[in-house]
Structure formats: C-alpha cells, structure tokens
mmCIF file of C-alpha atoms in Angstrom:
data_model
loop_
_atom_site.group_PDB
_atom_site.id
_atom_site.type_symbol
_atom_site.label_atom_id
_atom_site.label_comp_id
_atom_site.label_asym_id
_atom_site.label_seq_id
_atom_site.Cartn_x
_atom_site.Cartn_y
_atom_site.Cartn_z
ATOM 1 C CA MET A 9 15.109 -145.599 20.856
ATOM 2 C CA LYS A 10 18.540 -147.118 21.652
ATOM 3 C CA ARG A 11 18.486 -145.198 24.930
ATOM 4 C CA ILE A 12 15.067 -146.623 25.789
ATOM 5 C CA LEU A 13 16.118 -150.201 24.988
ATOM 6 C CA SER A 14 19.332 -149.824 26.986
ATOM 7 C CA LEU A 15 17.459 -148.520 30.008
ATOM 8 C CA ALA A 16 14.853 -151.278 29.780
ATOM 9 C CA ALA A 17 17.584 -153.925 29.487
ATOM 10 C CA MET A 18 19.359 -152.519 32.530
ATOM 11 C CA LEU A 19 16.171 -152.589 34.597
ATOM 12 C CA VAL A 20 15.422 -156.161 33.546
ATOM 13 C CA ALA A 21 18.973 -157.229 34.415
ATOM 14 C CA LEU A 22 18.691 -155.615 37.825
ATOM 15 C CA SER A 23 15.426 -157.441 38.462
ATOM 16 C CA TYR A 24 17.337 -160.752 38.233
ATOM 17 C CA ALA A 25 20.393 -159.509 40.124
ATOM 18 C CA SER A 26 20.572 -161.682 43.223
ATOM 19 C CA PRO A 27 18.219 -163.585 45.526
ATOM 20 C CA ALA A 28 19.210 -161.269 48.373
ATOM 21 C CA SER A 29 18.130 -158.159 46.443
ATOM 22 C CA ALA A 30 14.596 -156.802 46.281
ATOM 23 C CA GLU A 31 12.751 -157.960 43.164
ATOM 24 C CA LEU A 32 12.493 -155.052 40.723
ATOM 25 C CA LYS A 33 9.280 -155.070 38.712
ATOM 26 C CA LEU A 34 8.941 -153.119 35.482
ATOM 27 C CA GLY A 35 5.675 -151.983 33.969
ATOM 28 C CA GLY A 36 4.682 -149.017 31.888
ATOM 29 C CA GLU A 37 2.867 -147.737 28.857
ATOM 30 C CA ALA A 38 3.495 -146.483 25.337
ATOM 31 C CA ALA A 39 1.124 -144.232 23.436
ATOM 32 C CA VAL A 40 0.713 -142.333 20.173
ATOM 33 C CA ARG A 41 -1.822 -139.563 19.731
ATOM 34 C CA LEU A 42 -3.121 -137.594 16.758
ATOM 35 C CA ARG A 43 -4.178 -134.079 17.746
ATOM 36 C CA ASP A 44 -6.030 -131.351 15.829
ATOM 37 C CA ASP A 45 -5.874 -127.798 17.236
ATOM 38 C CA PHE A 46 -8.323 -125.014 16.400
ATOM 39 C CA GLY A 47 -7.341 -121.792 18.171
ATOM 40 C CA ARG A 48 -8.972 -118.379 18.229
ATOM 41 C CA LYS A 49 -7.676 -115.278 20.030
ATOM 42 C CA THR A 50 -8.911 -111.697 20.218
ATOM 43 C CA ALA A 51 -6.806 -108.941 21.786
ATOM 44 C CA ALA A 52 -8.083 -105.966 23.766
ATOM 45 C CA ALA A 53 -7.860 -103.857 20.603
ATOM 46 C CA GLY A 54 -10.134 -106.319 18.792
ATOM 47 C CA PHE A 55 -7.390 -107.980 16.699
ATOM 48 C CA LEU A 56 -8.341 -111.574 15.833
ATOM 49 C CA THR A 57 -5.954 -114.466 15.148
ATOM 50 C CA LYS A 58 -6.888 -118.012 14.127
ATOM 51 C CA THR A 59 -4.687 -121.102 14.138
ATOM 52 C CA GLU A 60 -5.200 -124.649 12.883
ATOM 53 C CA ASP A 61 -2.726 -127.507 13.213
ATOM 54 C CA GLN A 62 -2.626 -131.300 13.058
ATOM 55 C CA TYR A 63 0.263 -133.308 14.454
ATOM 56 C CA PHE A 64 1.347 -136.664 15.856
ATOM 57 C CA GLN A 65 3.002 -137.113 19.243
ATOM 58 C CA TYR A 66 4.266 -140.123 21.166
ATOM 59 C CA ARG A 67 5.116 -140.983 24.761
ATOM 60 C CA VAL A 68 6.801 -143.864 26.605
ATOM 61 C CA ARG A 69 6.572 -144.287 30.377
ATOM 62 C CA LEU A 70 8.469 -146.900 32.385
ATOM 63 C CA LYS A 71 7.350 -147.702 35.927
ATOM 64 C CA PRO A 72 9.892 -149.628 38.001
ATOM 65 C CA SER A 73 8.930 -150.660 41.543
ATOM 66 C CA ALA A 74 10.341 -152.828 44.316
ATOM 67 C CA ASP A 75 8.870 -154.461 47.409
ATOM 68 C CA LEU A 76 11.543 -154.187 50.116
ATOM 69 C CA GLY A 77 9.665 -156.299 52.646
ATOM 70 C CA ASP A 78 7.975 -155.465 55.973
ATOM 71 C CA GLY A 79 5.893 -152.761 54.302
ATOM 72 C CA TYR A 80 8.776 -150.836 52.736
ATOM 73 C CA TYR A 81 8.706 -150.093 49.004
ATOM 74 C CA PHE A 82 10.179 -148.048 46.161
ATOM 75 C CA LYS A 83 8.423 -146.693 43.064
ATOM 76 C CA ALA A 84 9.437 -144.472 40.155
ATOM 77 C CA LEU A 85 8.248 -143.093 36.835
ATOM 78 C CA VAL A 86 10.717 -142.647 33.964
ATOM 79 C CA GLN A 87 9.623 -140.524 31.007
ATOM 80 C CA ASN A 88 10.641 -137.754 28.630
ATOM 81 C CA GLU A 89 10.288 -134.247 30.109
ATOM 82 C CA ASN A 90 11.447 -132.184 27.146
ATOM 83 C CA ALA A 91 7.836 -131.362 26.268
ATOM 84 C CA ALA A 92 4.592 -130.833 28.178
ATOM 85 C CA GLY A 93 3.073 -134.055 29.427
ATOM 86 C CA GLY A 94 6.056 -136.032 28.179
ATOM 87 C CA TRP A 95 4.625 -135.992 24.636
ATOM 88 C CA GLN A 96 7.315 -135.874 21.936
ATOM 89 C CA GLY A 97 6.625 -134.178 18.620
ATOM 90 C CA ILE A 98 8.049 -135.249 15.270
ATOM 91 C CA TYR A 99 10.981 -133.148 13.987
ATOM 92 C CA VAL A 100 12.402 -132.809 10.463
ATOM 93 C CA ASN A 101 13.077 -136.262 8.987
ATOM 94 C CA ASN A 102 12.497 -137.875 12.406
ATOM 95 C CA GLN A 103 15.696 -136.360 13.823
ATOM 96 C CA GLU A 104 14.262 -135.772 17.292
ATOM 97 C CA GLN A 105 16.047 -137.290 20.278
ATOM 98 C CA TYR A 106 13.876 -138.987 22.876
ATOM 99 C CA ASN A 107 15.485 -138.670 26.289
ATOM 100 C CA LEU A 108 14.288 -140.378 29.440
ATOM 101 C CA GLN A 109 14.499 -138.837 32.906
ATOM 102 C CA VAL A 110 13.425 -139.863 36.388
ATOM 103 C CA SER A 111 10.186 -137.912 36.602
ATOM 104 C CA GLN A 112 8.952 -139.405 39.882
ATOM 105 C CA PHE A 113 10.709 -141.417 42.542
ATOM 106 C CA TYR A 114 9.635 -142.126 46.091
ATOM 107 C CA PHE A 115 10.133 -144.675 48.808
ATOM 108 C CA GLY A 116 8.109 -145.264 51.926
ATOM 109 C CA HIS A 117 6.346 -147.625 54.270
ATOM 110 C CA ASN A 118 2.799 -148.937 54.616
ATOM 111 C CA SER A 119 1.302 -150.299 57.828
ATOM 112 C CA ASP A 120 -2.239 -151.139 58.916
ATOM 113 C CA ASN A 121 -3.075 -147.672 60.249
ATOM 114 C CA SER A 122 -0.559 -145.305 58.650
ATOM 115 C CA HIS A 123 1.870 -144.784 55.805
ATOM 116 C CA TRP A 124 4.599 -142.392 54.737
ATOM 117 C CA ALA A 125 6.480 -141.572 51.525
ATOM 118 C CA LEU A 126 9.401 -139.317 50.620
ATOM 119 C CA GLY A 127 10.631 -138.095 47.240
ATOM 120 C CA ARG A 128 9.159 -136.730 44.024
ATOM 121 C CA LEU A 129 5.580 -137.697 44.807
ATOM 122 C CA PRO A 130 2.746 -138.189 42.288
ATOM 123 C CA LEU A 131 -0.085 -135.708 42.754
ATOM 124 C CA GLY A 132 -3.084 -137.172 40.955
ATOM 125 C CA SER A 133 -3.816 -133.612 39.836
ATOM 126 C CA LEU A 134 -5.774 -134.792 36.800
ATOM 127 C CA ASP A 135 -8.541 -135.641 39.288
ATOM 128 C CA ASN A 136 -7.948 -132.789 41.743
ATOM 129 C CA PRO A 137 -7.633 -129.127 40.612
ATOM 130 C CA ILE A 138 -6.500 -127.635 43.957
ATOM 131 C CA LEU A 139 -2.948 -126.888 42.759
ATOM 132 C CA ASP A 140 -4.140 -125.876 39.274
ATOM 133 C CA LEU A 141 -6.049 -123.064 40.951
ATOM 134 C CA THR A 142 -3.306 -122.293 43.500
ATOM 135 C CA LEU A 143 -0.587 -121.822 40.888
ATOM 136 C CA TYR A 144 -2.631 -120.467 37.973
ATOM 137 C CA ALA A 145 -5.433 -118.388 39.453
ATOM 138 C CA ILE A 146 -3.836 -115.657 37.324
ATOM 139 C CA PRO A 147 -2.854 -117.002 33.869
ATOM 140 C CA ALA A 148 0.867 -117.453 33.262
ATOM 141 C CA ILE A 149 3.163 -118.393 30.418
ATOM 142 C CA SER A 150 4.578 -121.879 30.044
ATOM 143 C CA GLY A 151 8.301 -121.883 30.754
ATOM 144 C CA GLY A 152 8.272 -118.490 32.479
ATOM 145 C CA PRO A 153 7.593 -117.073 35.946
ATOM 146 C CA LEU A 154 4.096 -117.730 37.184
ATOM 147 C CA SER A 155 3.504 -113.980 37.442
ATOM 148 C CA THR A 156 4.259 -113.318 33.747
ATOM 149 C CA ALA A 157 1.470 -111.389 32.044
ATOM 150 C CA ALA A 158 -0.673 -113.534 29.761
ATOM 151 C CA SER A 159 -0.764 -110.918 27.005
ATOM 152 C CA SER A 160 2.923 -111.461 26.098
ATOM 153 C CA ALA A 161 2.751 -115.213 25.587
ATOM 154 C CA GLY A 162 4.431 -115.143 22.179
ATOM 155 C CA SER A 163 5.418 -118.624 21.111
ATOM 156 C CA HIS A 164 4.808 -120.055 24.591
ATOM 157 C CA PRO A 165 1.257 -121.151 25.457
ATOM 158 C CA THR A 166 -0.598 -119.401 28.234
ATOM 159 C CA LEU A 167 -1.514 -121.663 31.144
ATOM 160 C CA TYR A 168 -4.853 -121.293 32.909
ATOM 161 C CA ALA A 169 -6.351 -122.793 36.057
ATOM 162 C CA VAL A 170 -8.349 -125.074 33.750
ATOM 163 C CA ASP A 171 -7.014 -127.582 31.180
ATOM 164 C CA THR A 172 -4.917 -129.502 33.770
ATOM 165 C CA PRO A 173 -1.744 -127.318 33.810
ATOM 166 C CA VAL A 174 -0.144 -129.060 36.814
ATOM 167 C CA SER A 175 -0.600 -132.537 35.356
ATOM 168 C CA THR A 176 0.612 -131.481 31.919
ATOM 169 C CA ASN A 177 3.275 -128.837 32.528
ATOM 170 C CA HIS A 178 4.483 -129.815 36.013
ATOM 171 C CA PHE A 179 4.448 -133.538 35.153
ATOM 172 C CA ASP A 180 2.021 -134.251 38.007
ATOM 173 C CA ARG A 181 4.578 -134.373 40.817
ATOM 174 C CA LEU A 182 6.122 -132.375 43.639
ATOM 175 C CA PHE A 183 9.013 -133.059 45.965
ATOM 176 C CA GLY A 184 7.869 -133.590 49.528
ATOM 177 C CA PHE A 185 7.118 -135.802 52.494
ATOM 178 C CA ASN A 186 3.691 -137.415 52.820
ATOM 179 C CA TYR A 187 2.233 -138.894 55.985
ATOM 180 C CA GLY A 188 -1.153 -140.555 56.197
ATOM 181 C CA VAL A 189 -3.003 -141.939 59.180
ATOM 182 C CA LYS A 190 -6.467 -143.342 59.849
ATOM 183 C CA ILE A 191 -8.499 -141.035 62.074
ATOM 184 C CA GLY A 192 -12.026 -142.020 63.048
ATOM 185 C CA ASP A 193 -13.902 -143.305 60.026
ATOM 186 C CA GLY A 194 -11.578 -141.598 57.561
ATOM 187 C CA GLU A 195 -7.959 -141.010 56.639
ATOM 188 C CA LEU A 196 -5.869 -137.855 56.927
ATOM 189 C CA ASN A 197 -3.069 -137.266 54.430
ATOM 190 C CA ALA A 198 -0.653 -134.376 54.919
ATOM 191 C CA VAL A 199 2.222 -133.363 52.656
ATOM 192 C CA LEU A 200 5.107 -130.991 53.389
ATOM 193 C CA VAL A 201 6.121 -129.647 49.970
ATOM 194 C CA ASN A 202 9.418 -128.158 48.844
ATOM 195 C CA PHE A 203 8.496 -126.022 45.839
ATOM 196 C CA ASP A 204 11.977 -124.672 45.187
ATOM 197 C CA ASN A 205 15.410 -124.021 46.643
ATOM 198 C CA ILE A 206 15.423 -120.420 45.426
ATOM 199 C CA SER A 207 16.585 -118.458 48.446
ATOM 200 C CA THR A 208 14.846 -115.159 48.994
ATOM 201 C CA THR A 209 16.813 -111.946 48.676
ATOM 202 C CA GLY A 210 16.808 -108.839 50.778
ATOM 203 C CA ALA A 211 16.168 -109.096 54.511
ATOM 204 C CA ASP A 212 17.513 -112.167 56.277
ATOM 205 C CA ARG A 213 14.644 -114.638 56.621
ATOM 206 C CA GLY A 214 16.615 -117.311 58.457
ATOM 207 C CA LEU A 215 17.280 -120.921 57.529
ATOM 208 C CA PHE A 216 13.933 -121.708 55.879
ATOM 209 C CA ASN A 217 13.960 -119.061 53.176
ATOM 210 C CA ASP A 218 13.071 -121.280 50.205
ATOM 211 C CA GLY A 219 9.670 -122.191 48.781
ATOM 212 C CA TYR A 220 7.732 -124.406 51.206
ATOM 213 C CA GLY A 221 4.091 -125.376 51.320
ATOM 214 C CA PHE A 222 1.740 -127.608 53.275
ATOM 215 C CA THR A 223 -1.335 -129.426 52.032
ATOM 216 C CA ALA A 224 -3.739 -131.751 53.809
ATOM 217 C CA ILE A 225 -6.825 -133.759 52.862
ATOM 218 C CA TYR A 226 -9.209 -135.707 55.085
ATOM 219 C CA LYS A 227 -11.261 -138.324 53.274
ATOM 220 C CA THR A 228 -14.264 -139.902 54.952
ATOM 221 C CA SER A 229 -17.683 -141.283 54.020
ATOM 222 C CA ILE A 230 -21.228 -140.258 54.837
ATOM 223 C CA GLY A 231 -23.389 -143.142 53.709
ATOM 224 C CA ASP A 232 -22.394 -143.944 50.136
ATOM 225 C CA VAL A 233 -20.902 -140.487 49.564
ATOM 226 C CA THR A 234 -17.187 -139.849 50.125
ATOM 227 C CA ILE A 235 -16.225 -136.302 51.058
ATOM 228 C CA ALA A 236 -12.704 -134.857 51.142
ATOM 229 C CA PRO A 237 -12.132 -131.364 52.602
ATOM 230 C CA GLN A 238 -8.714 -129.997 51.661
ATOM 231 C CA VAL A 239 -6.386 -127.096 52.353
ATOM 232 C CA TYR A 240 -3.177 -125.776 50.843
ATOM 233 C CA VAL A 241 -1.041 -123.147 52.600
ATOM 234 C CA THR A 242 2.173 -121.517 51.352
ATOM 235 C CA LEU A 243 4.491 -121.516 54.362
ATOM 236 C CA THR A 244 7.082 -119.263 52.709
ATOM 237 C CA HIS A 245 7.040 -117.191 49.533
ATOM 238 C CA LEU A 246 7.218 -119.035 46.226
ATOM 239 C CA GLY A 247 9.989 -118.246 43.763
ATOM 240 C CA ASP A 248 7.826 -115.594 42.065
ATOM 241 C CA GLY A 249 7.062 -113.823 45.371
ATOM 242 C CA ARG A 250 3.508 -115.080 45.877
ATOM 243 C CA GLN A 251 2.123 -116.656 49.053
ATOM 244 C CA PRO A 252 -1.348 -118.024 48.204
ATOM 245 C CA TYR A 253 -3.630 -120.280 50.226
ATOM 246 C CA THR A 254 -6.444 -122.496 48.940
ATOM 247 C CA VAL A 255 -9.357 -124.236 50.685
ATOM 248 C CA GLY A 256 -12.172 -126.408 49.412
ATOM 249 C CA ALA A 257 -13.534 -129.931 49.134
ATOM 250 C CA GLN A 258 -14.428 -132.795 46.849
ATOM 251 C CA ALA A 259 -17.389 -135.164 46.954
ATOM 252 C CA PHE A 260 -17.554 -138.564 45.248
ATOM 253 C CA ILE A 261 -21.071 -139.855 44.620
ATOM 254 C CA PRO A 262 -21.859 -143.366 43.316
ATOM 255 C CA ALA A 263 -24.740 -143.619 40.848
ATOM 256 C CA GLY A 264 -25.281 -147.274 40.039
ATOM 257 C CA LYS A 265 -22.420 -148.341 37.816
ATOM 258 C CA SER A 266 -21.451 -144.705 37.278
ATOM 259 C CA LYS A 267 -19.483 -142.248 39.410
ATOM 260 C CA VAL A 268 -19.973 -138.515 39.862
ATOM 261 C CA SER A 269 -17.531 -136.180 41.583
ATOM 262 C CA LEU A 270 -17.852 -132.528 42.564
ATOM 263 C CA SER A 271 -14.923 -130.214 43.339
ATOM 264 C CA GLY A 272 -14.881 -126.652 44.613
ATOM 265 C CA PHE A 273 -11.865 -124.583 45.718
ATOM 266 C CA TYR A 274 -11.229 -120.958 46.685
ATOM 267 C CA THR A 275 -7.814 -119.260 46.612
ATOM 268 C CA ALA A 276 -6.464 -115.857 47.623
ATOM 269 C CA ASP A 277 -3.169 -114.017 47.918
ATOM 270 C CA LYS A 278 -2.907 -110.585 49.511
ATOM 271 C CA ASN A 279 0.703 -109.696 50.251
ATOM 272 C CA THR A 280 3.567 -107.510 49.128
ATOM 273 C CA TYR A 281 6.993 -109.052 48.806
ATOM 274 C CA GLY A 282 9.884 -107.096 47.280
ATOM 275 C CA THR A 283 8.628 -105.762 43.960
ATOM 276 C CA SER A 284 5.835 -108.352 43.854
ATOM 277 C CA VAL A 285 2.378 -107.066 44.807
ATOM 278 C CA ASN A 286 -0.403 -109.642 45.013
ATOM 279 C CA ASP A 287 -4.050 -108.883 45.638
ATOM 280 C CA TYR A 288 -6.330 -111.445 44.050
ATOM 281 C CA ASN A 289 -8.909 -114.104 44.822
ATOM 282 C CA GLY A 290 -10.551 -116.761 42.706
ATOM 283 C CA TYR A 291 -12.336 -120.083 42.618
ATOM 284 C CA ILE A 292 -12.707 -123.195 40.491
ATOM 285 C CA LEU A 293 -15.709 -125.534 40.227
ATOM 286 C CA ARG A 294 -15.692 -128.972 38.617
ATOM 287 C CA VAL A 295 -18.403 -131.511 37.786
ATOM 288 C CA LYS A 296 -17.058 -134.872 36.628
ATOM 289 C CA GLY A 297 -18.796 -138.060 35.546
ATOM 290 C CA GLU A 298 -17.589 -141.534 34.627
ATOM 291 C CA SER A 299 -19.710 -144.374 33.294
ATOM 292 C CA GLY A 300 -18.019 -147.403 31.783
ATOM 293 C CA PRO A 301 -15.857 -146.232 28.869
ATOM 294 C CA VAL A 302 -17.148 -142.629 29.048
ATOM 295 C CA LEU A 303 -15.348 -139.944 31.047
ATOM 296 C CA ALA A 304 -16.210 -136.239 31.006
ATOM 297 C CA TRP A 305 -15.900 -133.152 33.149
ATOM 298 C CA VAL A 306 -16.539 -129.408 33.086
ATOM 299 C CA ASP A 307 -14.424 -126.781 34.879
ATOM 300 C CA TYR A 308 -15.279 -123.151 35.554
ATOM 301 C CA ASN A 309 -12.767 -120.700 36.992
ATOM 302 C CA ARG A 310 -13.100 -117.030 37.846
ATOM 303 C CA THR A 311 -10.384 -114.812 39.332
ATOM 304 C CA ASN A 312 -10.548 -111.174 40.412
ATOM 305 C CA ASP A 313 -7.098 -109.544 40.290
ATOM 306 C CA GLU A 314 -7.406 -106.244 42.146
ATOM 307 C CA HIS A 315 -3.749 -105.306 41.693
ATOM 308 C CA GLY A 316 -3.851 -106.026 37.965
ATOM 309 C CA SER A 317 -7.349 -104.495 37.647
ATOM 310 C CA THR A 318 -8.477 -107.512 35.615
ATOM 311 C CA ASP A 319 -11.056 -110.285 35.922
ATOM 312 C CA TYR A 320 -10.374 -113.705 34.357
ATOM 313 C CA ASN A 321 -12.990 -116.257 33.289
ATOM 314 C CA ASN A 322 -12.176 -119.764 32.078
ATOM 315 C CA THR A 323 -14.393 -122.682 31.075
ATOM 316 C CA PHE A 324 -13.073 -126.088 30.099
ATOM 317 C CA VAL A 325 -14.682 -129.307 28.831
ATOM 318 C CA TRP A 326 -13.023 -132.715 28.548
ATOM 319 C CA ALA A 327 -14.858 -135.729 27.080
ATOM 320 C CA GLN A 328 -13.456 -139.113 26.061
ATOM 321 C CA TYR A 329 -14.573 -142.613 25.125
ATOM 322 C CA LYS A 330 -12.189 -145.518 25.745
ATOM 323 C CA VAL A 331 -12.383 -148.553 23.462
ATOM 324 C CA ASN A 332 -10.627 -151.623 24.870
ATOM 325 C CA VAL A 333 -9.282 -153.459 21.826
ATOM 326 C CA HIS A 334 -7.289 -156.059 23.748
ATOM 327 C CA GLU A 335 -7.010 -156.939 27.421
ATOM 328 C CA SER A 336 -5.089 -159.751 29.090
ATOM 329 C CA ALA A 337 -3.144 -160.504 32.248
ATOM 330 C CA THR A 338 0.032 -159.174 30.634
ATOM 331 C CA GLY A 339 -1.199 -155.921 29.092
ATOM 332 C CA THR A 340 -3.838 -153.924 27.255
ATOM 333 C CA PHE A 341 -4.346 -152.057 23.993
ATOM 334 C CA SER A 342 -6.941 -149.297 23.758
ATOM 335 C CA LEU A 343 -8.139 -146.469 21.519
ATOM 336 C CA THR A 344 -9.459 -143.285 23.144
ATOM 337 C CA PRO A 345 -11.049 -140.495 21.074
ATOM 338 C CA THR A 346 -11.062 -137.296 23.124
ATOM 339 C CA ILE A 347 -12.465 -133.777 22.833
ATOM 340 C CA ARG A 348 -11.054 -130.810 24.772
ATOM 341 C CA TYR A 349 -12.429 -127.259 24.653
ATOM 342 C CA ARG A 350 -11.222 -124.223 26.580
ATOM 343 C CA ALA A 351 -12.895 -120.810 26.473
ATOM 344 C CA SER A 352 -10.799 -118.197 28.255
ATOM 345 C CA GLY A 353 -11.332 -114.481 28.558
ATOM 346 C CA SER A 354 -10.316 -111.432 30.541
ATOM 347 C CA GLU A 355 -11.801 -108.015 31.165
ATOM 348 C CA THR A 356 -10.009 -105.065 32.679
ATOM 349 C CA HIS A 357 -11.829 -102.892 35.186
ATOM 350 C CA ALA A 358 -11.751 -100.218 32.465
ATOM 351 C CA GLY A 359 -13.766 -102.496 30.155
ATOM 352 C CA ALA A 360 -11.152 -103.843 27.673
ATOM 353 C CA THR A 361 -11.663 -107.533 26.863
ATOM 354 C CA THR A 362 -9.599 -110.373 25.374
ATOM 355 C CA LYS A 363 -10.451 -113.956 24.438
ATOM 356 C CA ASP A 364 -8.302 -117.055 24.012
ATOM 357 C CA ASN A 365 -10.252 -120.150 22.958
ATOM 358 C CA LEU A 366 -8.867 -123.545 21.974
ATOM 359 C CA PHE A 367 -10.698 -126.593 20.626
ATOM 360 C CA ARG A 368 -8.856 -129.913 20.346
ATOM 361 C CA THR A 369 -9.730 -133.333 18.997
ATOM 362 C CA GLU A 370 -7.422 -136.184 19.955
ATOM 363 C CA LEU A 371 -7.112 -139.888 19.280
ATOM 364 C CA TYR A 372 -4.947 -141.904 21.686
ATOM 365 C CA ALA A 373 -3.607 -145.381 20.881
ATOM 366 C CA THR A 374 -2.166 -146.832 24.116
ATOM 367 C CA VAL A 375 -0.575 -150.090 25.205
ATOM 368 C CA THR A 376 0.092 -150.911 28.846
ATOM 369 C CA PHE A 377 2.437 -153.662 29.988
#
C-alpha cells in the first residue's frame, strides 16, 4: 500500500510541476471481488476430479494521461501483473506484496482524418475474440509455451480460446504501432505487432527473425448496422514455432436501447518449423447482448488438430448485472454480480474423451475516480 501511495503522490506532484509542462491527469479504479469456483474434470481414462473454492481478490489500476497539444497525447495503465488480470489474492496473515508495473503505455497523435499510436497498446480483447482464437485455438497452459499439451496442466490452469484468455492472462495489450485512417464511409485501423524478441535458431532468417504480426480492421456502417471485417497474419514464426492466420468479422446491431453484437472468426496453421509441426484449423462464434445494466454473451469454439489427432470443443457463458450505487462527476461506486461458465472437452480421433468444466460466481465492488 505504501508503494501505491508513493506512486500516486509522485503522479500528483508531476501534474503540478510547471506551467510549461503538459498537464498530467490521473484517474483509475479500485475493486474487490468475491469468487466461488466449482470445477469438474474427467480424464481420458474416466478419472473424475472435483474442486470447490471461495476467495477474495483485489485490484488497483491507475490511469495517467497527458494532452501534449496539437493532437499529441500520452496514456498509460499502471497495475499489478503478478497474477492473471491484475487480481491479487490474500496470502497468510495478509503478507502479500502488491507491486505496480507499467502495464500499458502509448503515445500518439490524432487529426481529423487519421491517427497513430506507438507503445504497449490496449487491445479491447474483452469485446473481440480474434486473438483469443489465434493464440489458443489449441488449449495451452498458463505460464508455459502456447504449444504445451493441456493434459499436463498440473497446478497451472489450462487456457482455452473462450473465457477471455488474452484479456486476463496477457493483460489486454501488445507492443506495436497502430495507424488509422478514414476511408470512404468507414475507418481502417492497422497494427504492426511485435510479439517477441526471441530470435529464431537454425538457418539464418535475416534481420527480422523475431515474432512479428499484422492485424487490420475496417469498420463501416450499413444503415444502422456497423460491420467490421478483420484479419490477423503472423509475418514471422511466434516464439513457440507457430505461424497462424485468422480472418472473420463482427457486426454491431442496435435494438432500441439495447445492443447486440455478433462475432465469427476462423484460424488455421499448417507449417513445419524446426521440431514444431502444426496442422490445425478452428473457429469461434460469439453472440453478445447489452441492455442497460445487463451484459451477457455466449462463445462457442471448435478446433480440429490433425497433427495432434484431437478435436477440441469449448462453450462459454458470461452474464452480469451492474448496480450503480453512487455516481457523480468525480467518480462512481458499483456492485456487479457475475456468472461465468465454461464447458470444455476434447476427443482424440481414436475416441478417447476428456472434460474440463468450470462454473464461477463473482461479486465485484468497484470504485472509479
């Protein structure tokens, strides 16, 4: 807590530094959540395990920003990254240390017809599953290589294309350069992504032998409906040897005071790189609705892994109801009960099956400032 107060004091002091300096604004949020987990797994041999757990977690996010004038700006997000999603658990006798890191930072420029940004960019992946599917079409273990087999998860949770793995476990950001420009009746946004600086081994691949990707989205409207075709392409191999591509689209449909969105993406990777052999394809479908305080969506993912001779099926449901307890010009306080359910399963081409289901109830208490 001392570290948090010291950082906040420093940011406030900087905001009053000198008239010639850009004004630094500081906002953010603090939240506590109570979570109940009900897990159920069955292995290929039919062995069943059940888990139940209740625990508190907390999270603080600080959001400094500065207007540099003439369209130039700076923004950042400071939070704890020692645990997924920035949520800190409670250790023995409250001995945990809560460390803050620069999770996102980016600077850029906005003009009437275009904009650009450079740095650790926010993804908005909670609303867009394109990278969830790209990185986790085949389930992987948190904290390990993306190609790690799901069956050996041990104490680390298995990550699936559903249940928002990029937002939660990748902290919803990537390092890259974004450029957006108005074209016709819509806007094109393209991002050159640097996934890693892990140089490839073996044959000389030249200067650009790290993990690079490219993603683009064009958002336009047809009547009241907004459509957004998208593409992601791996320009070089990722650190785990894969080189997937993903295509698809989203549609945003107004329905009175409510909003409905549809998402559909297809991914594939068919290449051999070193000892890594990839031959799979999969898709994810999402239906999402929002009406006042109610937000809910359903995901379905299916992946056919020819090399691993296994098919994966995942279904996920998220539903929440936000209660605004207090709202003013200086901040808000809200309570948000939430339900999350994931049903995951796999079947080998020989017929062996496994299941990994998880049901969660959550209650968020959040203040924004």
